Amino acid sequence: MQLYYGDLIPYTSALLRGLGISVAISVAATLIGAALGILVYAARQASWRPLRWTAAGYIEIIRNTPLLLQLYLIYFALPQVGVNFDPITAGVIALSINNSGYLAEIYRAGFRSVPKGLTEAAAALGISSRDTFWRVLLPPALRNVLPAITNQTILLFLASSITSVVAVPDLTHVMMGITSTTFRTIEAFTIGGLLYFSVAFIMAALSRLIETRFIKWKVA
């Protein structure tokens, strides 16, 4: 079979539009998942046992069930009880929930890596517990786990392709449409793979730039 990429030229705008949707979904899920992950982490550290156990159970369920199953439950099962979401909203919710479970554990590793002396110093200076968390502990904790957060963000972006199964018009959905029209399967998936790789490579490069140029503080 002879490869020919010329048949894909008319679909260039569609591929870029699909890539834009994939990036937008991933950005939304990253931000929502990051905020939710902090809440889940805080709940897991709570002194009230039922809250701590609930957070731990949430993390275990999210991390030990497939993302595709979580997406199906949100998009296909919830309408059975009267809760309906459009494909893009369902995709963002599923990715955000999945992301929060992993980020909560990453945050936990980050906070454990911060020396206890910082907490003791903050208490000696009379800094409130809230300010201690946000201003004293959070910056070095995030710095220590930035590579792990970057990896999780890249994995989330790549996993966004799963949303195509519920008709989200992302890059994978566009690629599948092109193959059914042109029968240029290898060509379409090669171009799509290069687009996914390019965005993931840029994300990794930006993370390294932030780590080396903009984050000056480090806690040993």
PDB file of C-alpha atoms in Angstrom:
ATOM      1  CA  MET A   1       0.000   0.000   0.000  1.00  0.00           C
ATOM      2  CA  GLN A   2       1.436   3.366  -1.037  1.00  0.00           C
ATOM      3  CA  LEU A   3       1.301   6.165   1.488  1.00  0.00           C
ATOM      4  CA  TYR A   4      -0.111   9.445   0.241  1.00  0.00           C
ATOM      5  CA  TYR A   5      -0.672  12.427   2.528  1.00  0.00           C
ATOM      6  CA  GLY A   6      -2.139  14.695  -0.132  1.00  0.00           C
ATOM      7  CA  ASP A   7      -5.659  13.442   0.602  1.00  0.00           C
ATOM      8  CA  LEU A   8      -5.363  14.909   4.131  1.00  0.00           C
ATOM      9  CA  ILE A   9      -4.687  18.492   3.008  1.00  0.00           C
ATOM     10  CA  PRO A  10      -8.408  19.413   2.785  1.00  0.00           C
ATOM     11  CA  TYR A  11      -8.785  18.249   6.407  1.00  0.00           C
ATOM     12  CA  THR A  12      -6.036  20.453   7.840  1.00  0.00           C
ATOM     13  CA  SER A  13      -8.436  22.934   9.430  1.00  0.00           C
ATOM     14  CA  ALA A  14     -10.534  20.105  10.859  1.00  0.00           C
ATOM     15  CA  LEU A  15      -7.458  18.500  12.425  1.00  0.00           C
ATOM     16  CA  LEU A  16      -6.343  21.778  13.966  1.00  0.00           C
ATOM     17  CA  ARG A  17      -9.855  22.469  15.241  1.00  0.00           C
ATOM     18  CA  GLY A  18      -9.969  19.009  16.805  1.00  0.00           C
ATOM     19  CA  LEU A  19      -6.566  19.598  18.390  1.00  0.00           C
ATOM     20  CA  GLY A  20      -7.828  22.886  19.805  1.00  0.00           C
ATOM     21  CA  ILE A  21     -10.795  21.124  21.382  1.00  0.00           C
ATOM     22  CA  SER A  22      -8.484  18.479  22.871  1.00  0.00           C
ATOM     23  CA  VAL A  23      -6.273  21.184  24.360  1.00  0.00           C
ATOM     24  CA  ALA A  24      -9.248  23.172  25.696  1.00  0.00           C
ATOM     25  CA  ILE A  25     -10.765  20.117  27.359  1.00  0.00           C
ATOM     26  CA  SER A  26      -7.404  19.208  28.883  1.00  0.00           C
ATOM     27  CA  VAL A  27      -6.788  22.722  30.212  1.00  0.00           C
ATOM     28  CA  ALA A  28     -10.231  22.856  31.823  1.00  0.00           C
ATOM     29  CA  ALA A  29      -9.808  19.401  33.362  1.00  0.00           C
ATOM     30  CA  THR A  30      -6.307  20.291  34.582  1.00  0.00           C
ATOM     31  CA  LEU A  31      -7.468  23.422  36.400  1.00  0.00           C
ATOM     32  CA  ILE A  32     -10.600  21.859  37.865  1.00  0.00           C
ATOM     33  CA  GLY A  33      -8.770  18.659  38.790  1.00  0.00           C
ATOM     34  CA  ALA A  34      -5.944  20.610  40.448  1.00  0.00           C
ATOM     35  CA  ALA A  35      -8.384  22.544  42.646  1.00  0.00           C
ATOM     36  CA  LEU A  36     -10.414  19.432  43.461  1.00  0.00           C
ATOM     37  CA  GLY A  37      -7.232  17.498  44.171  1.00  0.00           C
ATOM     38  CA  ILE A  38      -6.190  20.017  46.816  1.00  0.00           C
ATOM     39  CA  LEU A  39      -9.594  19.678  48.483  1.00  0.00           C
ATOM     40  CA  VAL A  40      -9.347  15.881  48.411  1.00  0.00           C
ATOM     41  CA  TYR A  41      -5.839  16.031  49.862  1.00  0.00           C
ATOM     42  CA  ALA A  42      -6.986  18.392  52.624  1.00  0.00           C
ATOM     43  CA  ALA A  43      -9.900  16.075  53.405  1.00  0.00           C
ATOM     44  CA  ARG A  44      -7.552  13.110  53.630  1.00  0.00           C
ATOM     45  CA  GLN A  45      -5.461  14.990  56.192  1.00  0.00           C
ATOM     46  CA  ALA A  46      -8.487  16.006  58.269  1.00  0.00           C
ATOM     47  CA  SER A  47      -8.707  14.984  61.893  1.00  0.00           C
ATOM     48  CA  TRP A  48     -12.305  13.812  61.476  1.00  0.00           C
ATOM     49  CA  ARG A  49     -12.051  10.143  60.556  1.00  0.00           C
ATOM     50  CA  PRO A  50     -15.207   9.814  58.387  1.00  0.00           C
ATOM     51  CA  LEU A  51     -13.988  12.668  56.172  1.00  0.00           C
ATOM     52  CA  ARG A  52     -10.499  11.201  56.010  1.00  0.00           C
ATOM     53  CA  TRP A  53     -11.829   7.748  55.115  1.00  0.00           C
ATOM     54  CA  THR A  54     -14.172   9.187  52.493  1.00  0.00           C
ATOM     55  CA  ALA A  55     -11.298  11.005  50.803  1.00  0.00           C
ATOM     56  CA  ALA A  56      -9.117   7.891  50.903  1.00  0.00           C
ATOM     57  CA  GLY A  57     -11.935   5.814  49.421  1.00  0.00           C
ATOM     58  CA  TYR A  58     -12.495   8.394  46.689  1.00  0.00           C
ATOM     59  CA  ILE A  59      -8.825   8.262  45.713  1.00  0.00           C
ATOM     60  CA  GLU A  60      -8.760   4.467  45.623  1.00  0.00           C
ATOM     61  CA  ILE A  61     -11.925   4.247  43.514  1.00  0.00           C
ATOM     62  CA  ILE A  62     -10.685   6.827  41.006  1.00  0.00           C
ATOM     63  CA  ARG A  63      -7.215   5.323  40.691  1.00  0.00           C
ATOM     64  CA  ASN A  64      -8.407   1.722  40.417  1.00  0.00           C
ATOM     65  CA  THR A  65     -11.153   2.061  37.825  1.00  0.00           C
ATOM     66  CA  PRO A  66     -10.699   2.841  34.112  1.00  0.00           C
ATOM     67  CA  LEU A  67     -11.198   6.398  32.926  1.00  0.00           C
ATOM     68  CA  LEU A  68     -13.430   5.051  30.150  1.00  0.00           C
ATOM     69  CA  LEU A  69     -15.727   3.469  32.744  1.00  0.00           C
ATOM     70  CA  GLN A  70     -15.913   6.752  34.657  1.00  0.00           C
ATOM     71  CA  LEU A  71     -16.795   8.588  31.440  1.00  0.00           C
ATOM     72  CA  TYR A  72     -19.495   6.047  30.586  1.00  0.00           C
ATOM     73  CA  LEU A  73     -21.039   6.365  34.044  1.00  0.00           C
ATOM     74  CA  ILE A  74     -21.206  10.139  33.737  1.00  0.00           C
ATOM     75  CA  TYR A  75     -22.473  10.258  30.164  1.00  0.00           C
ATOM     76  CA  PHE A  76     -24.675   7.160  29.953  1.00  0.00           C
ATOM     77  CA  ALA A  77     -25.602   6.207  33.540  1.00  0.00           C
ATOM     78  CA  LEU A  78     -26.416   9.594  35.091  1.00  0.00           C
ATOM     79  CA  PRO A  79     -29.181  10.327  32.537  1.00  0.00           C
ATOM     80  CA  GLN A  80     -30.999   7.307  34.003  1.00  0.00           C
ATOM     81  CA  VAL A  81     -31.477   9.356  37.171  1.00  0.00           C
ATOM     82  CA  GLY A  82     -32.259  12.588  35.376  1.00  0.00           C
ATOM     83  CA  VAL A  83     -28.766  14.114  35.195  1.00  0.00           C
ATOM     84  CA  ASN A  84     -27.782  14.920  31.615  1.00  0.00           C
ATOM     85  CA  PHE A  85     -24.554  16.381  30.255  1.00  0.00           C
ATOM     86  CA  ASP A  86     -23.525  17.208  26.724  1.00  0.00           C
ATOM     87  CA  PRO A  87     -20.471  15.268  25.438  1.00  0.00           C
ATOM     88  CA  ILE A  88     -17.904  18.006  26.080  1.00  0.00           C
ATOM     89  CA  THR A  89     -19.164  18.716  29.616  1.00  0.00           C
ATOM     90  CA  ALA A  90     -19.220  15.008  30.420  1.00  0.00           C
ATOM     91  CA  GLY A  91     -15.670  14.682  29.102  1.00  0.00           C
ATOM     92  CA  VAL A  92     -14.401  17.587  31.197  1.00  0.00           C
ATOM     93  CA  ILE A  93     -16.105  16.245  34.332  1.00  0.00           C
ATOM     94  CA  ALA A  94     -14.715  12.732  33.851  1.00  0.00           C
ATOM     95  CA  LEU A  95     -11.187  13.967  33.168  1.00  0.00           C
ATOM     96  CA  SER A  96     -11.328  16.410  36.099  1.00  0.00           C
ATOM     97  CA  ILE A  97     -12.485  13.768  38.561  1.00  0.00           C
ATOM     98  CA  ASN A  98      -9.902  11.288  37.315  1.00  0.00           C
ATOM     99  CA  ASN A  99      -7.165  13.909  37.469  1.00  0.00           C
ATOM    100  CA  SER A 100      -8.068  14.955  41.022  1.00  0.00           C
ATOM    101  CA  GLY A 101      -7.552  11.446  42.376  1.00  0.00           C
ATOM    102  CA  TYR A 102      -4.010  11.248  41.055  1.00  0.00           C
ATOM    103  CA  LEU A 103      -3.114  14.834  41.934  1.00  0.00           C
ATOM    104  CA  ALA A 104      -4.279  14.353  45.514  1.00  0.00           C
ATOM    105  CA  GLU A 105      -1.646  11.656  45.932  1.00  0.00           C
ATOM    106  CA  ILE A 106       0.968  13.792  44.195  1.00  0.00           C
ATOM    107  CA  TYR A 107       0.185  16.651  46.570  1.00  0.00           C
ATOM    108  CA  ARG A 108       0.494  14.281  49.517  1.00  0.00           C
ATOM    109  CA  ALA A 109       3.975  13.261  48.383  1.00  0.00           C
ATOM    110  CA  GLY A 110       4.901  16.908  47.917  1.00  0.00           C
ATOM    111  CA  PHE A 111       3.800  17.983  51.380  1.00  0.00           C
ATOM    112  CA  ARG A 112       5.548  15.017  52.963  1.00  0.00           C
ATOM    113  CA  SER A 113       8.782  16.164  51.325  1.00  0.00           C
ATOM    114  CA  VAL A 114       8.625  19.569  53.044  1.00  0.00           C
ATOM    115  CA  PRO A 115      10.723  19.698  56.247  1.00  0.00           C
ATOM    116  CA  LYS A 116       8.675  19.877  59.459  1.00  0.00           C
ATOM    117  CA  GLY A 117      10.881  22.740  60.547  1.00  0.00           C
ATOM    118  CA  LEU A 118       8.971  25.071  58.232  1.00  0.00           C
ATOM    119  CA  THR A 119       5.721  24.339  60.036  1.00  0.00           C
ATOM    120  CA  GLU A 120       7.369  24.815  63.404  1.00  0.00           C
ATOM    121  CA  ALA A 121       8.947  28.095  62.275  1.00  0.00           C
ATOM    122  CA  ALA A 122       5.590  29.364  61.012  1.00  0.00           C
ATOM    123  CA  ALA A 123       3.952  28.477  64.315  1.00  0.00           C
ATOM    124  CA  ALA A 124       6.718  30.240  66.245  1.00  0.00           C
ATOM    125  CA  LEU A 125       6.143  33.367  64.160  1.00  0.00           C
ATOM    126  CA  GLY A 126       2.420  33.275  64.874  1.00  0.00           C
ATOM    127  CA  ILE A 127       1.374  32.586  61.270  1.00  0.00           C
ATOM    128  CA  SER A 128      -2.149  31.232  60.992  1.00  0.00           C
ATOM    129  CA  SER A 129      -2.683  27.649  59.870  1.00  0.00           C
ATOM    130  CA  ARG A 130      -4.311  28.823  56.649  1.00  0.00           C
ATOM    131  CA  ASP A 131      -1.420  31.117  55.750  1.00  0.00           C
ATOM    132  CA  THR A 132       1.022  28.401  56.743  1.00  0.00           C
ATOM    133  CA  PHE A 133      -0.620  26.050  54.259  1.00  0.00           C
ATOM    134  CA  TRP A 134      -0.849  28.496  51.344  1.00  0.00           C
ATOM    135  CA  ARG A 135       2.286  30.591  51.840  1.00  0.00           C
ATOM    136  CA  VAL A 136       4.763  28.373  53.675  1.00  0.00           C
ATOM    137  CA  LEU A 137       4.041  24.744  52.759  1.00  0.00           C
ATOM    138  CA  LEU A 138       2.347  24.844  49.350  1.00  0.00           C
ATOM    139  CA  PRO A 139       5.124  26.581  47.297  1.00  0.00           C
ATOM    140  CA  PRO A 140       7.951  24.161  48.204  1.00  0.00           C
ATOM    141  CA  ALA A 141       5.572  21.190  48.032  1.00  0.00           C
ATOM    142  CA  LEU A 142       4.588  22.054  44.465  1.00  0.00           C
ATOM    143  CA  ARG A 143       8.212  22.717  43.562  1.00  0.00           C
ATOM    144  CA  ASN A 144       9.225  19.275  44.746  1.00  0.00           C
ATOM    145  CA  VAL A 145       6.540  17.470  42.733  1.00  0.00           C
ATOM    146  CA  LEU A 146       6.466  19.694  39.632  1.00  0.00           C
ATOM    147  CA  PRO A 147       7.852  16.919  37.373  1.00  0.00           C
ATOM    148  CA  ALA A 148       5.144  14.541  38.615  1.00  0.00           C
ATOM    149  CA  ILE A 149       2.447  17.166  38.046  1.00  0.00           C
ATOM    150  CA  THR A 150       3.794  17.752  34.544  1.00  0.00           C
ATOM    151  CA  ASN A 151       3.702  14.037  33.756  1.00  0.00           C
ATOM    152  CA  GLN A 152       0.141  13.805  35.047  1.00  0.00           C
ATOM    153  CA  THR A 153      -0.897  16.801  32.951  1.00  0.00           C
ATOM    154  CA  ILE A 154       0.621  15.268  29.812  1.00  0.00           C
ATOM    155  CA  LEU A 155      -1.079  11.948  30.524  1.00  0.00           C
ATOM    156  CA  LEU A 156      -4.359  13.795  31.009  1.00  0.00           C
ATOM    157  CA  PHE A 157      -3.974  15.504  27.637  1.00  0.00           C
ATOM    158  CA  LEU A 158      -3.271  12.188  25.918  1.00  0.00           C
ATOM    159  CA  ALA A 159      -6.141  10.521  27.786  1.00  0.00           C
ATOM    160  CA  SER A 160      -8.519  13.197  26.496  1.00  0.00           C
ATOM    161  CA  SER A 161      -8.674  11.132  23.299  1.00  0.00           C
ATOM    162  CA  ILE A 162     -11.013   8.780  25.161  1.00  0.00           C
ATOM    163  CA  THR A 163     -13.726  11.444  25.045  1.00  0.00           C
ATOM    164  CA  SER A 164     -14.089  10.749  21.330  1.00  0.00           C
ATOM    165  CA  VAL A 165     -16.156   7.651  22.197  1.00  0.00           C
ATOM    166  CA  VAL A 166     -19.000   9.909  23.368  1.00  0.00           C
ATOM    167  CA  ALA A 167     -18.812  12.021  20.195  1.00  0.00           C
ATOM    168  CA  VAL A 168     -16.638  14.838  21.514  1.00  0.00           C
ATOM    169  CA  PRO A 169     -15.209  16.401  18.304  1.00  0.00           C
ATOM    170  CA  ASP A 170     -11.623  16.224  19.507  1.00  0.00           C
ATOM    171  CA  LEU A 171      -8.545  15.308  17.502  1.00  0.00           C
ATOM    172  CA  THR A 172      -9.092  11.555  17.733  1.00  0.00           C
ATOM    173  CA  HIS A 173     -12.716  11.935  16.643  1.00  0.00           C
ATOM    174  CA  VAL A 174     -11.577  13.951  13.615  1.00  0.00           C
ATOM    175  CA  MET A 175      -8.920  11.358  12.795  1.00  0.00           C
ATOM    176  CA  MET A 176     -11.514   8.584  12.854  1.00  0.00           C
ATOM    177  CA  GLY A 177     -13.770  10.598  10.577  1.00  0.00           C
ATOM    178  CA  ILE A 178     -10.960  11.149   8.099  1.00  0.00           C
ATOM    179  CA  THR A 179     -10.097   7.451   7.960  1.00  0.00           C
ATOM    180  CA  SER A 180     -13.716   6.502   7.268  1.00  0.00           C
ATOM    181  CA  THR A 181     -13.866   9.032   4.421  1.00  0.00           C
ATOM    182  CA  THR A 182     -10.449   8.725   2.779  1.00  0.00           C
ATOM    183  CA  PHE A 183      -9.382   5.255   3.962  1.00  0.00           C
ATOM    184  CA  ARG A 184      -5.959   6.802   4.657  1.00  0.00           C
ATOM    185  CA  THR A 185      -5.707   5.226   8.104  1.00  0.00           C
ATOM    186  CA  ILE A 186      -1.928   5.223   8.463  1.00  0.00           C
ATOM    187  CA  GLU A 187      -1.589   8.768   7.183  1.00  0.00           C
ATOM    188  CA  ALA A 188      -4.363  10.174   9.370  1.00  0.00           C
ATOM    189  CA  PHE A 189      -3.106   8.520  12.524  1.00  0.00           C
ATOM    190  CA  THR A 190       0.491   9.482  11.780  1.00  0.00           C
ATOM    191  CA  ILE A 191      -0.440  13.158  11.463  1.00  0.00           C
ATOM    192  CA  GLY A 192      -2.660  12.942  14.543  1.00  0.00           C
ATOM    193  CA  GLY A 193       0.110  11.272  16.516  1.00  0.00           C
ATOM    194  CA  LEU A 194       2.544  14.011  15.536  1.00  0.00           C
ATOM    195  CA  LEU A 195       0.073  16.669  16.689  1.00  0.00           C
ATOM    196  CA  TYR A 196      -0.387  14.925  20.052  1.00  0.00           C
ATOM    197  CA  PHE A 197       3.378  14.559  20.397  1.00  0.00           C
ATOM    198  CA  SER A 198       3.994  18.221  19.547  1.00  0.00           C
ATOM    199  CA  VAL A 199       1.643  19.503  22.243  1.00  0.00           C
ATOM    200  CA  ALA A 200       2.988  17.058  24.837  1.00  0.00           C
ATOM    201  CA  PHE A 201       6.565  18.060  23.962  1.00  0.00           C
ATOM    202  CA  ILE A 202       5.710  21.757  24.350  1.00  0.00           C
ATOM    203  CA  MET A 203       4.087  21.078  27.727  1.00  0.00           C
ATOM    204  CA  ALA A 204       7.195  19.256  28.954  1.00  0.00           C
ATOM    205  CA  ALA A 205       9.457  22.045  27.680  1.00  0.00           C
ATOM    206  CA  LEU A 206       7.357  24.721  29.413  1.00  0.00           C
ATOM    207  CA  SER A 207       7.531  22.759  32.652  1.00  0.00           C
ATOM    208  CA  ARG A 208      11.326  22.603  32.463  1.00  0.00           C
ATOM    209  CA  LEU A 209      11.428  26.335  31.703  1.00  0.00           C
ATOM    210  CA  ILE A 210       9.253  27.139  34.712  1.00  0.00           C
ATOM    211  CA  GLU A 211      11.346  24.900  36.933  1.00  0.00           C
ATOM    212  CA  THR A 212      14.716  26.335  35.876  1.00  0.00           C
ATOM    213  CA  ARG A 213      13.910  29.986  35.152  1.00  0.00           C
ATOM    214  CA  PHE A 214      10.917  31.121  37.166  1.00  0.00           C
ATOM    215  CA  ILE A 215      10.973  29.015  40.326  1.00  0.00           C
ATOM    216  CA  LYS A 216      13.931  30.245  42.314  1.00  0.00           C
ATOM    217  CA  TRP A 217      13.188  28.697  45.655  1.00  0.00           C
ATOM    218  CA  LYS A 218      13.977  25.155  46.623  1.00  0.00           C
ATOM    219  CA  VAL A 219      13.682  23.240  49.865  1.00  0.00           C
ATOM    220  CA  ALA A 220      16.193  20.454  50.367  1.00  0.00           C
TER     221      ALA A 220
END
